[in-house]
Short mmCIF file of C-alpha atoms and ligand atoms in Angstrom, two decimals:
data_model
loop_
_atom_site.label_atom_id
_atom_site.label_comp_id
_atom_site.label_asym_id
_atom_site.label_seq_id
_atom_site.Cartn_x
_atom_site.Cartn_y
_atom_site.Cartn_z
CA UNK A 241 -22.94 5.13 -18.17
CA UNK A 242 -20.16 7.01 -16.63
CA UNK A 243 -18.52 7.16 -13.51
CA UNK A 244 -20.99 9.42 -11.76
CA UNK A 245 -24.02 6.90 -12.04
CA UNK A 246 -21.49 4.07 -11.36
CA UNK A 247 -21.15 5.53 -7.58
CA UNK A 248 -24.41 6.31 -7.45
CA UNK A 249 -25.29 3.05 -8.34
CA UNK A 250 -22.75 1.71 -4.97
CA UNK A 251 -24.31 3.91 -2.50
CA UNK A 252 -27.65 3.03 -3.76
CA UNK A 253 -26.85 -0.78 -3.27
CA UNK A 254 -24.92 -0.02 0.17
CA UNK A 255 -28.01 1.36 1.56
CA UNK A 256 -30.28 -1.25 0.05
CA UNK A 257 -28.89 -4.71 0.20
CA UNK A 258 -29.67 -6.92 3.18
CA UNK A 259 -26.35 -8.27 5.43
CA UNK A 260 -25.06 -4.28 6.76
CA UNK A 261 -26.61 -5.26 9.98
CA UNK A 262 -25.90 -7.73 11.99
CA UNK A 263 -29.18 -10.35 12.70
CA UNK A 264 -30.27 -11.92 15.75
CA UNK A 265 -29.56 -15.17 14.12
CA UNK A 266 -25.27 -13.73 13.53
CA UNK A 267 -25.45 -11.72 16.47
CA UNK A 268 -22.51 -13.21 19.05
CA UNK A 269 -24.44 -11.64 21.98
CA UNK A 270 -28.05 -9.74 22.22
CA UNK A 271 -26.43 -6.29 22.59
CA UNK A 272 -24.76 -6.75 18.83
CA UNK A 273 -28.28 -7.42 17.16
CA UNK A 274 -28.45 -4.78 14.93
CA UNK A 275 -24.94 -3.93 14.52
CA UNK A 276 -23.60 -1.70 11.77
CA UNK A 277 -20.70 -2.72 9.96
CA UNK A 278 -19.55 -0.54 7.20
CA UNK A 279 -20.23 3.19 6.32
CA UNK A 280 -20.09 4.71 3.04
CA UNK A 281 -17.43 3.32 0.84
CA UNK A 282 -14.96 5.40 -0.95
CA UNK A 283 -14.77 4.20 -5.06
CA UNK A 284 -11.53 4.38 -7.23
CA UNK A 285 -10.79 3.38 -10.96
CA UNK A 286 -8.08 2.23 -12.37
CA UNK A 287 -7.46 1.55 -16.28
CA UNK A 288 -7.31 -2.14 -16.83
CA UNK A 289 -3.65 -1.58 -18.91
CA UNK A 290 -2.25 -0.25 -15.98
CA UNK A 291 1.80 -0.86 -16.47
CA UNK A 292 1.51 -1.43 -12.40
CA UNK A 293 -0.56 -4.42 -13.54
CA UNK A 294 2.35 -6.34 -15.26
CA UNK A 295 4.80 -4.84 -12.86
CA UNK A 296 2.93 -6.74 -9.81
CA UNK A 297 3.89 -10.11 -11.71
CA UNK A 298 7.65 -9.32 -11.26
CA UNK A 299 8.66 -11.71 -8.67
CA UNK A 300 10.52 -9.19 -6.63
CA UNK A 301 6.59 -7.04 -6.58
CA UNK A 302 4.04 -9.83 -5.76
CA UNK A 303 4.79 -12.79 -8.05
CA UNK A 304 4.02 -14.52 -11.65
CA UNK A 305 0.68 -15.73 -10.05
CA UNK A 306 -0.64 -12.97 -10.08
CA UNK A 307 -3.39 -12.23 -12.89
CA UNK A 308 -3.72 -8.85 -14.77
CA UNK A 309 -7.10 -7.65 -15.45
CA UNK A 310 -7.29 -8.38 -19.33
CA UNK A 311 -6.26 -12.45 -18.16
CA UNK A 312 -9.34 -12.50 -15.73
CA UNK A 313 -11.19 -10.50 -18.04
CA UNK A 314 -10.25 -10.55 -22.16
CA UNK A 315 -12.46 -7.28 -22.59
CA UNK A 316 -11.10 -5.29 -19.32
CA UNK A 317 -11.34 -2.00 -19.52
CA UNK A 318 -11.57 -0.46 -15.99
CA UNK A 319 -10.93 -2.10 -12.87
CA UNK A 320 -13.25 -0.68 -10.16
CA UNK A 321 -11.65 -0.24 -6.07
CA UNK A 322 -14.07 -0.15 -3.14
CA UNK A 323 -13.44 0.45 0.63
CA UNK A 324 -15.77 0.28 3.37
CA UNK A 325 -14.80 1.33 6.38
CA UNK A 326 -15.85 0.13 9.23
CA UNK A 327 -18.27 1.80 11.26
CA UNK A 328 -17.42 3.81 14.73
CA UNK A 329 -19.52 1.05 16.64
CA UNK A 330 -16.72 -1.55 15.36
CA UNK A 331 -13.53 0.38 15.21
CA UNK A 332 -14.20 1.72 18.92
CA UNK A 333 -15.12 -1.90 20.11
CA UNK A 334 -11.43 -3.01 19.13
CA UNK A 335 -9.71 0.25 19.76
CA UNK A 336 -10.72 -1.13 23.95
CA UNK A 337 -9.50 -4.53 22.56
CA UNK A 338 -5.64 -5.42 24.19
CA UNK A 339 -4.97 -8.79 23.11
CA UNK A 340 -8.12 -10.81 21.70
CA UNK A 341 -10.76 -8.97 18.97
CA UNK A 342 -13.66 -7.20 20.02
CA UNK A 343 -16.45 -9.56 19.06
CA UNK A 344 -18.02 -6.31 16.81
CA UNK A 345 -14.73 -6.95 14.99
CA UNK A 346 -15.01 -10.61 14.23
CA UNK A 347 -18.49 -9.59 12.67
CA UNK A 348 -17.35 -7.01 10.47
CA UNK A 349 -14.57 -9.75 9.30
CA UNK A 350 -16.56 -12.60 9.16
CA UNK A 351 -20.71 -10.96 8.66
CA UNK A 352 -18.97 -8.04 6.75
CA UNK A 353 -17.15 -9.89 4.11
CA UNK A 354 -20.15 -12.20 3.15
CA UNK A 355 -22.11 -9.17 2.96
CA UNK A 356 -19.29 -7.43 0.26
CA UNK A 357 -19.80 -10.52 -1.65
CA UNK A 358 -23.42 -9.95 -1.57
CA UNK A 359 -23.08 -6.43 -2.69
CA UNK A 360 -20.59 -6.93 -5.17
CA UNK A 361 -23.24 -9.71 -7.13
CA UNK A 362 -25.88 -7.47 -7.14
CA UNK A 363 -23.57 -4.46 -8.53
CA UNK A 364 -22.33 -7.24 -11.12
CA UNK A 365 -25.55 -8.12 -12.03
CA UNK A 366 -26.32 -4.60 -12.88
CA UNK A 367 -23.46 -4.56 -14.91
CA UNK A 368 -24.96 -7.53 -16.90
CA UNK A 369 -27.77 -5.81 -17.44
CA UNK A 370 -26.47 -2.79 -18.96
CA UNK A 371 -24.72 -5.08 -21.66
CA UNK A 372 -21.29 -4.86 -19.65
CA UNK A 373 -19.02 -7.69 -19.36
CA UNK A 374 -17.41 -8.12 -15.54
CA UNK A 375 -15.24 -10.53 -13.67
CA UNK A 376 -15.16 -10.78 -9.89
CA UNK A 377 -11.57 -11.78 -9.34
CA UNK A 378 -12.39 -13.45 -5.37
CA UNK A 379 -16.01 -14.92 -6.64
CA UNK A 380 -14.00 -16.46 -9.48
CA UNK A 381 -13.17 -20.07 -10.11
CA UNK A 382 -9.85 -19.72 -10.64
CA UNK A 383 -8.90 -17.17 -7.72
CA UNK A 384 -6.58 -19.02 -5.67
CA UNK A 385 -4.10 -18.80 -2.74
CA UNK A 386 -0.60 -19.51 -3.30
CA UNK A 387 2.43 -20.35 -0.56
CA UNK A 388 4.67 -17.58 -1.30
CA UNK A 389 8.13 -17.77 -0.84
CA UNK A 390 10.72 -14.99 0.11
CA UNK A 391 10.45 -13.17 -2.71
CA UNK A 392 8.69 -9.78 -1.88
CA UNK A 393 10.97 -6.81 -1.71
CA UNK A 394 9.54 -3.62 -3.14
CA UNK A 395 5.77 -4.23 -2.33
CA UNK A 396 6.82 -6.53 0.97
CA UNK A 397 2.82 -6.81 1.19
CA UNK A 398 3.30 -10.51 1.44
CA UNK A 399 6.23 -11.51 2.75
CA UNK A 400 8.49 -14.87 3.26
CA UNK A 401 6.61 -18.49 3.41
CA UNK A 402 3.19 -16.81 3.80
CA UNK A 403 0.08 -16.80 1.11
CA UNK A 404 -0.75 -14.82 -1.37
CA UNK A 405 -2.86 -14.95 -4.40
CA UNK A 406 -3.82 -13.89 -7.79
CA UNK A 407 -5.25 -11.01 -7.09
CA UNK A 408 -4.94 -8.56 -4.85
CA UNK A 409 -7.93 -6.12 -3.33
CA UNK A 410 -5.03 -3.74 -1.13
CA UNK A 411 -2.82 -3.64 -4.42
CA UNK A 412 -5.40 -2.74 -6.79
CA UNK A 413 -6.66 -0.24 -4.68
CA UNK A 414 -3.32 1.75 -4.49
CA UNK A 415 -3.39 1.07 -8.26
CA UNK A 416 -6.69 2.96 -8.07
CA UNK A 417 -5.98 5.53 -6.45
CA UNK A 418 -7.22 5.05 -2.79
CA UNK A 419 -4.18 4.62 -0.89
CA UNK A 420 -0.99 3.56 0.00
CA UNK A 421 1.05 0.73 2.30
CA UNK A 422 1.27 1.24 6.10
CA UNK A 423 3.89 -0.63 8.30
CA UNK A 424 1.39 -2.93 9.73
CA UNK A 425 0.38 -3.66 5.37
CA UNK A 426 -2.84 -2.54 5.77
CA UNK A 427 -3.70 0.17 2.71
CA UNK A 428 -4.24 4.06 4.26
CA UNK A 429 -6.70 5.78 2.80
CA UNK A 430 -8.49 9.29 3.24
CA UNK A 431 -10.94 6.83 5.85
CA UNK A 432 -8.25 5.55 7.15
CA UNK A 433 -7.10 1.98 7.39
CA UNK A 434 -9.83 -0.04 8.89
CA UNK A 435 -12.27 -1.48 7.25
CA UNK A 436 -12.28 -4.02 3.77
CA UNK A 437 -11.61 -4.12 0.38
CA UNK A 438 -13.10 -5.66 -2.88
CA UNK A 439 -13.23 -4.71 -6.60
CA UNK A 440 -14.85 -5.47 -9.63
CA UNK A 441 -13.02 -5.87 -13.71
CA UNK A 442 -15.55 -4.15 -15.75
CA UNK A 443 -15.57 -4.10 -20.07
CA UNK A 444 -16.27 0.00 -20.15
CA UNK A 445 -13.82 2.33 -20.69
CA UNK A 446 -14.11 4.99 -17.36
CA UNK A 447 -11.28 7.40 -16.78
CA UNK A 448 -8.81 6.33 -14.30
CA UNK A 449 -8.70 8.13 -10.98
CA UNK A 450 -5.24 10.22 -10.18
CA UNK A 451 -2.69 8.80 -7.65
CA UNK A 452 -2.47 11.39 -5.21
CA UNK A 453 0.85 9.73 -4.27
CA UNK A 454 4.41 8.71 -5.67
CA UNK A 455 5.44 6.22 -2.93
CA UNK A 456 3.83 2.80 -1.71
CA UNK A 457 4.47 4.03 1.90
CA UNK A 458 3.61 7.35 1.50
CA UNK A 459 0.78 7.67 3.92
CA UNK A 460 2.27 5.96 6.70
CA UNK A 461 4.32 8.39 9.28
CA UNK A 462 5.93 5.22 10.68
CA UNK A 463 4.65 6.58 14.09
CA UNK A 464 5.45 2.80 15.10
CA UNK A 465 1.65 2.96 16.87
CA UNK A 466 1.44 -0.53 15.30
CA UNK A 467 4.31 -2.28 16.66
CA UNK A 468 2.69 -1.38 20.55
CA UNK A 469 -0.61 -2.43 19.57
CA UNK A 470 0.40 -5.90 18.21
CA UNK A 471 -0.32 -8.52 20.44
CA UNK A 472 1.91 -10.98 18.62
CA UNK A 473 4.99 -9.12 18.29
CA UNK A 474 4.50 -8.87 14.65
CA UNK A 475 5.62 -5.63 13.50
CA UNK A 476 8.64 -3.90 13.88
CA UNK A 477 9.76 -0.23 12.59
CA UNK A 478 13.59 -2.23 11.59
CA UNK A 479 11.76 -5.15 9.85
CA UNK A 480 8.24 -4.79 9.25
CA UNK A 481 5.10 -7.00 9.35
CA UNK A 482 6.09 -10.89 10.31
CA UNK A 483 3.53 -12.85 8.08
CA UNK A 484 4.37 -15.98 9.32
CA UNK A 485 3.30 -14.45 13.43
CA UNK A 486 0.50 -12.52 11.73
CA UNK A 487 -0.83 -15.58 10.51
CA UNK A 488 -0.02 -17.63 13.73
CA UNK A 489 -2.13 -15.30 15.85
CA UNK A 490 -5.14 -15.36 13.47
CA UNK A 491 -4.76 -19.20 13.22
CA UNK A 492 -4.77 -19.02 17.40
CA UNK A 493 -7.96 -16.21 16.81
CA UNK A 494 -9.85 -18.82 14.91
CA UNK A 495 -9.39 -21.34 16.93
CA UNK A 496 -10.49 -19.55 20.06
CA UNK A 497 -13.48 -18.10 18.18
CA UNK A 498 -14.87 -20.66 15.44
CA UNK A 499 -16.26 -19.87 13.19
CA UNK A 500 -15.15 -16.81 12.82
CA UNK A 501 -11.42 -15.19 13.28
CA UNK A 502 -9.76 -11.71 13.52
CA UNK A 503 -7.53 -9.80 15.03
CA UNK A 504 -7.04 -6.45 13.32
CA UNK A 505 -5.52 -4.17 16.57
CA UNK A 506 -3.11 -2.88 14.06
CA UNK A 507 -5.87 -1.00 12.45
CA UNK A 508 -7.50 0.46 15.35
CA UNK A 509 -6.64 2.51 18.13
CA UNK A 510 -3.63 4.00 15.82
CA UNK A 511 -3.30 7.36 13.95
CA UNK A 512 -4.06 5.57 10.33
CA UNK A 513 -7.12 4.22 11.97
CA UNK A 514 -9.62 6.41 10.19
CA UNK A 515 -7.73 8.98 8.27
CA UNK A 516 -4.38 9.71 6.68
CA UNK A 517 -1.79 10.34 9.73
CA UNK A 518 0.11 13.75 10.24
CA UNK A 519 3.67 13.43 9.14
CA UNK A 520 5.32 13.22 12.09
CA UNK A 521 7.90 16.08 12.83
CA UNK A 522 11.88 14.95 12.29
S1 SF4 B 789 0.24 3.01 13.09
FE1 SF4 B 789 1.78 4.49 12.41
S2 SF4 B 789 3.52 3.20 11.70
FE2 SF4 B 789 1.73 1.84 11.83
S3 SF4 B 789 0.89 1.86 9.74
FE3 SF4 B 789 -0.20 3.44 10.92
S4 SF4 B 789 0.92 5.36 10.52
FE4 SF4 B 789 2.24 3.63 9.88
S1 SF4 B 790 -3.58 -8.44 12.57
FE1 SF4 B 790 -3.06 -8.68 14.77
S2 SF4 B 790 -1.38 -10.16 14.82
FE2 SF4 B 790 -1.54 -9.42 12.72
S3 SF4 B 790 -0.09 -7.72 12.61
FE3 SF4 B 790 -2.10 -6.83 13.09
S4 SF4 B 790 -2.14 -6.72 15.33
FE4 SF4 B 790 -0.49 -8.11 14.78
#
């Protein structure tokens, strides 16, 4: 098996397993039956013994919760990265949105991640039967959330008195190759910024995928598009992403729109939307 029929094997699934769409019985209002919610996913590897691994335990990086691949998985080999993106239909929906989500964006949150689990079981039971051991760090039993406390400086993905847990879909994806931090801590990649992440620990040895970058910010022009959108003041170009406002507004979000919650105008309507931004000129 090599990396090839791996992604083969994604697309195949992606195009095959039932929750993509939105149902009559999810649908918010009639004109979102039949909703798409992701396109075609980009796929990155990363080796399981990746130093960055280890590093992301350093208490200054994410913390000492968090798990390396060979801890979830004794056999780890090859840590597998996907992103969907969102699809036009839900990316345009909340690039109109000013303050409150588009309601095609609390589907692709809400619908969208239950279908990624679904996806990611059937791509693990593959695995299973091709004799290779796997680990699903978020389906696991001992994933967890963690209060966090002011200790995130060089990764500042999670920042003072917010959560965090042991394991990371946005880090492991820079890890494998698909991106790096923006302002607003979403991960840019070559599809941009909106849309979700999720990853599989797999037992086979597979090459790991180059890092087409040197710094965790690399990808962001710091074009401060995010700050304007942010309806809860939560992102500044002197200090960065507020967790603790972030979270406020989605707490308000969810509230207002049990059972689901969103927000995500950070990702849309911005220049790391749905591609990597054009360095700005200085
Ligand atoms: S909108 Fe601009 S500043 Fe914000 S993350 Fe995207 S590129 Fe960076
Ligand atoms: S998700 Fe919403 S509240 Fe949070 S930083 Fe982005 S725009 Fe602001």
């Amino acid at each position: 098996m090599d990396k090839e029929r791996i992604i083969h094997r994604i697309c195949a699934l992606h195009e095959t397993c039932p929750g993509n769409i939105v149902t009559e019985k999810e649908a918010i209002s009639p004109e979102l039956i039949g909703l798409n919610i992701f396109g075609e996913p980009l796929v990155g590897f990363a080796s399981a013994t990746d130093e960055l691994f280890e590093a992301f335990k350093n208490s200054d990086i994410v913390g000492p919760w968090f798990l390396s691949p060979t801890e979830w998985l004794p056999e780890a080999k090859t840590v597998i990265s996907l992103f969907f993106p969102y699809t036009e239909a839900v990316k345009s929906a909340n690039r109109k949105a000013t303050t409150h989500p588009a309601a095609e964006w609390l589907h692709g949150r809400i619908e969208g991640q239950a279908y990624l689990l679904k996806l990611i079981e059937s791509l693990k039971k593959w695995f299973d039967d091709n004799d290779i051991k796997t680990c699903v760090p978020i389906t696991d039993q001992r994933f967890e959330v963690v209060v966090a406390g002011n200790n995130f400086k060089q990764y500042s993905c999670v920042t003072a008195d917010t959560f965090s847990s042991n394991w990371s879909e946005r880090h492991v994806a820079y890890i494998a190759g698909l991106g790096t931090f923006g302002l607003s801590k979403g991960l840019i990649t070559e599809k941009g910024m909106a849309g979700r992440f999720i990853s599989i620990i797999v037992s086979k040895e597979l090459a790991a995928d180059p890092r087409p970058y040197t710094g965790i910010y690399d990808h962001c022009n710091r074009c401060g598009a995010c700050v304007k959108r942010c309806p809860a003041q939560a992102i500044s170009l002197a200090e960065g992403k507020d967790h603790n406002l972030c979270g406020a507004w989605l707490s308000k979000m969810g509230n207002l729109f049990k059972p689901r919650y969103g927000c995500g105008l950070c990702q849309t309507g911005v220049p790391c939307e749905s591609a990597i931004p054009r360095k700005r000129r200085t």
